[in-house]
mmCIF file of C-alpha atoms in Angstrom:
data_model
loop_
_atom_site.group_PDB
_atom_site.id
_atom_site.type_symbol
_atom_site.label_atom_id
_atom_site.label_comp_id
_atom_site.label_asym_id
_atom_site.label_seq_id
_atom_site.Cartn_x
_atom_site.Cartn_y
_atom_site.Cartn_z
ATOM 1 C CA UNK L 542 0.000 0.000 0.000
ATOM 2 C CA UNK L 543 1.585 3.217 -1.152
ATOM 3 C CA UNK L 544 -0.967 5.978 -0.452
ATOM 4 C CA UNK L 545 -3.715 6.949 1.928
ATOM 5 C CA UNK L 546 -6.158 6.284 -0.917
ATOM 6 C CA UNK L 547 -4.983 2.668 -1.033
ATOM 7 C CA UNK L 548 -5.540 2.392 2.714
ATOM 8 C CA UNK L 549 -9.029 3.845 2.310
ATOM 9 C CA UNK L 550 -9.957 1.439 -0.496
ATOM 10 C CA UNK L 551 -8.620 -1.579 1.369
ATOM 11 C CA UNK L 552 -10.786 -0.694 4.378
ATOM 12 C CA UNK L 553 -13.761 -0.132 2.059
ATOM 13 C CA UNK L 554 -13.150 -3.515 0.391
ATOM 14 C CA UNK L 555 -13.170 -5.247 3.784
ATOM 15 C CA UNK L 556 -16.279 -3.311 4.798
ATOM 16 C CA UNK L 557 -18.130 -4.216 1.587
ATOM 17 C CA UNK L 558 -17.225 -7.888 1.886
ATOM 18 C CA UNK L 559 -18.322 -7.919 5.539
ATOM 19 C CA UNK L 560 -21.641 -6.288 4.649
ATOM 20 C CA UNK L 561 -22.198 -8.898 1.946
ATOM 21 C CA UNK L 562 -21.512 -11.744 4.390
ATOM 22 C CA UNK L 563 -23.776 -10.181 7.028
ATOM 23 C CA UNK L 564 -26.642 -9.714 4.566
ATOM 24 C CA UNK L 565 -26.211 -13.214 3.156
ATOM 25 C CA UNK L 566 -26.144 -14.828 6.599
ATOM 26 C CA UNK L 567 -29.165 -12.796 7.711
ATOM 27 C CA UNK L 568 -31.081 -13.870 4.606
ATOM 28 C CA UNK L 569 -30.291 -17.499 5.344
ATOM 29 C CA UNK L 570 -31.126 -17.032 9.004
ATOM 30 C CA UNK L 571 -27.861 -18.672 10.024
ATOM 31 C CA UNK L 572 -24.904 -17.579 12.022
ATOM 32 C CA UNK L 573 -25.227 -15.568 15.175
ATOM 33 C CA UNK L 574 -27.687 -17.501 17.338
ATOM 34 C CA UNK L 575 -26.101 -20.908 16.921
ATOM 35 C CA UNK L 576 -22.636 -19.658 17.906
ATOM 36 C CA UNK L 577 -23.604 -17.675 20.997
ATOM 37 C CA UNK L 578 -23.492 -14.225 19.390
ATOM 38 C CA UNK L 579 -26.175 -11.602 19.582
ATOM 39 C CA UNK L 580 -27.057 -10.007 16.238
ATOM 40 C CA UNK L 581 -25.081 -6.818 16.814
ATOM 41 C CA UNK L 582 -22.000 -8.548 18.195
ATOM 42 C CA UNK L 583 -22.066 -10.890 15.196
ATOM 43 C CA UNK L 584 -22.023 -7.837 12.937
ATOM 44 C CA UNK L 585 -19.226 -6.265 14.986
ATOM 45 C CA UNK L 586 -17.109 -9.415 14.795
ATOM 46 C CA UNK L 587 -17.765 -9.850 11.062
ATOM 47 C CA UNK L 588 -16.863 -6.243 10.263
ATOM 48 C CA UNK L 589 -13.731 -6.426 12.399
ATOM 49 C CA UNK L 590 -12.675 -9.727 10.863
ATOM 50 C CA UNK L 591 -13.065 -8.648 7.246
ATOM 51 C CA UNK L 592 -11.512 -5.197 7.686
ATOM 52 C CA UNK L 593 -8.570 -6.808 9.498
ATOM 53 C CA UNK L 594 -8.281 -9.354 6.700
ATOM 54 C CA UNK L 595 -8.291 -6.627 4.056
ATOM 55 C CA UNK L 596 -5.624 -4.663 5.913
ATOM 56 C CA UNK L 597 -3.518 -7.816 6.241
ATOM 57 C CA UNK L 598 -3.941 -8.519 2.538
ATOM 58 C CA UNK L 599 -3.059 -5.076 1.227
ATOM 59 C CA UNK L 600 -0.525 -3.793 3.780
ATOM 60 C CA UNK L 601 2.901 -5.374 4.031
ATOM 61 C CA UNK L 602 3.742 -3.703 7.395
ATOM 62 C CA UNK L 603 0.473 -4.975 8.891
ATOM 63 C CA UNK L 604 1.272 -8.474 7.629
ATOM 64 C CA UNK L 605 4.300 -8.539 9.918
ATOM 65 C CA UNK L 606 1.849 -8.704 12.833
ATOM 66 C CA UNK L 607 -0.406 -11.460 11.452
ATOM 67 C CA UNK L 608 -0.004 -13.442 14.671
ATOM 68 C CA UNK L 609 -2.162 -10.876 16.461
ATOM 69 C CA UNK L 610 -5.125 -12.531 14.739
ATOM 70 C CA UNK L 611 -4.686 -15.288 17.331
ATOM 71 C CA UNK L 612 -6.183 -12.826 19.839
ATOM 72 C CA UNK L 613 -9.186 -12.596 17.541
ATOM 73 C CA UNK L 614 -9.395 -16.389 17.541
ATOM 74 C CA UNK L 615 -9.208 -16.364 21.345
ATOM 75 C CA UNK L 616 -12.140 -13.939 21.488
ATOM 76 C CA UNK L 617 -14.192 -16.164 19.168
ATOM 77 C CA UNK L 618 -13.424 -19.234 21.296
ATOM 78 C CA UNK L 619 -14.501 -17.323 24.405
ATOM 79 C CA UNK L 620 -17.768 -16.356 22.724
ATOM 80 C CA UNK L 621 -18.492 -19.939 21.760
ATOM 81 C CA UNK L 622 -17.528 -21.231 25.219
ATOM 82 C CA UNK L 623 -19.153 -18.583 27.422
ATOM 83 C CA UNK L 624 -21.487 -16.567 25.195
ATOM 84 C CA UNK L 625 -22.561 -12.974 25.559
ATOM 85 C CA UNK L 626 -25.784 -13.834 27.357
ATOM 86 C CA UNK L 627 -24.141 -15.664 30.270
ATOM 87 C CA UNK L 628 -24.178 -13.967 33.651
ATOM 88 C CA UNK L 629 -22.417 -14.875 36.859
ATOM 89 C CA UNK L 630 -24.484 -15.481 39.951
ATOM 90 C CA UNK L 631 -23.909 -12.748 42.524
ATOM 91 C CA UNK L 632 -21.998 -13.916 45.557
ATOM 92 C CA UNK L 633 -24.084 -14.151 48.718
ATOM 93 C CA UNK L 634 -21.236 -13.148 51.004
ATOM 94 C CA UNK L 635 -17.673 -11.950 50.856
ATOM 95 C CA UNK L 636 -16.538 -15.348 52.078
ATOM 96 C CA UNK L 637 -17.720 -17.080 48.914
ATOM 97 C CA UNK L 638 -14.372 -16.777 47.147
ATOM 98 C CA UNK L 639 -15.143 -19.255 44.372
ATOM 99 C CA UNK L 640 -18.234 -17.305 43.268
ATOM 100 C CA UNK L 641 -16.308 -14.020 43.342
ATOM 101 C CA UNK L 642 -13.482 -15.502 41.273
ATOM 102 C CA UNK L 643 -15.972 -16.960 38.783
ATOM 103 C CA UNK L 644 -17.737 -13.601 38.446
ATOM 104 C CA UNK L 645 -14.436 -11.782 37.945
ATOM 105 C CA UNK L 646 -13.278 -14.344 35.391
ATOM 106 C CA UNK L 647 -16.507 -14.002 33.429
ATOM 107 C CA UNK L 648 -16.200 -10.209 33.522
ATOM 108 C CA UNK L 649 -12.627 -10.364 32.190
ATOM 109 C CA UNK L 650 -13.658 -12.834 29.481
ATOM 110 C CA UNK L 651 -16.467 -10.520 28.367
ATOM 111 C CA UNK L 652 -14.036 -7.606 28.372
ATOM 112 C CA UNK L 653 -11.750 -9.564 26.043
ATOM 113 C CA UNK L 654 -14.708 -10.571 23.867
ATOM 114 C CA UNK L 655 -15.809 -6.963 23.399
ATOM 115 C CA UNK L 656 -12.436 -5.201 23.113
ATOM 116 C CA UNK L 657 -10.172 -7.552 21.138
ATOM 117 C CA UNK L 658 -11.841 -7.520 17.684
ATOM 118 C CA UNK L 659 -11.964 -3.734 17.454
ATOM 119 C CA UNK L 660 -8.551 -3.398 19.054
ATOM 120 C CA UNK L 661 -6.888 -5.738 16.570
ATOM 121 C CA UNK L 662 -8.557 -3.931 13.662
ATOM 122 C CA UNK L 663 -7.504 -0.530 15.010
ATOM 123 C CA UNK L 664 -3.947 -1.798 15.515
ATOM 124 C CA UNK L 665 -3.730 -3.030 11.916
ATOM 125 C CA UNK L 666 -5.170 0.255 10.595
ATOM 126 C CA UNK L 667 -2.710 2.270 12.691
ATOM 127 C CA UNK L 668 0.210 0.102 11.556
ATOM 128 C CA UNK L 669 -0.785 0.447 7.903
ATOM 129 C CA UNK L 670 -1.239 4.216 8.260
ATOM 130 C CA UNK L 671 2.003 4.938 10.093
ATOM 131 C CA UNK L 672 4.038 2.972 7.560
ATOM 132 C CA UNK L 673 2.768 4.868 4.528
ATOM 133 C CA UNK L 674 5.620 6.590 2.698
ATOM 134 C CA UNK L 675 5.843 10.317 3.441
ATOM 135 C CA UNK L 676 4.398 12.686 0.884
ATOM 136 C CA UNK L 677 7.192 14.425 -1.016
ATOM 137 C CA UNK L 678 7.319 18.127 -0.310
ATOM 138 C CA UNK L 679 6.791 20.523 -3.181
ATOM 139 C CA UNK L 680 9.498 23.084 -3.908
ATOM 140 C CA UNK L 681 8.733 26.553 -2.621
ATOM 141 C CA UNK L 682 9.858 29.825 -4.169
ATOM 142 C CA UNK L 683 13.136 29.727 -6.107
ATOM 143 C CA UNK L 684 13.974 26.159 -5.109
ATOM 144 C CA UNK L 685 12.390 24.798 -8.286
#
């Protein structure tokens, strides 16, 4: 990717592909419910996945960090294992350490499930943007 326009079009390509997958899966009625996603989190994950994939495809500097997609995989595994609709039972007393630990673990898992997809996408976009070649300066005055 050589220009900011290339970065823009790669993000738009990922966005368009994600929208197509979302519409197609909604028309079929498949996808989000069977995997533990709500409708909006399914859309969030799909958009993040396809924009990240487009940035990885079109940006060589972002490709150096392809292993960060393992965090995305971790978030998907957490969604399928725990789900967004799961809630921890409130502890009845402060002495119930196991219930408090379970509630804290579920909270941290949900934090990972909500933050990681957008964070990975933002990281790839930032990496692709910061590694664009600088715009050559135009000569001013008598320097031409």
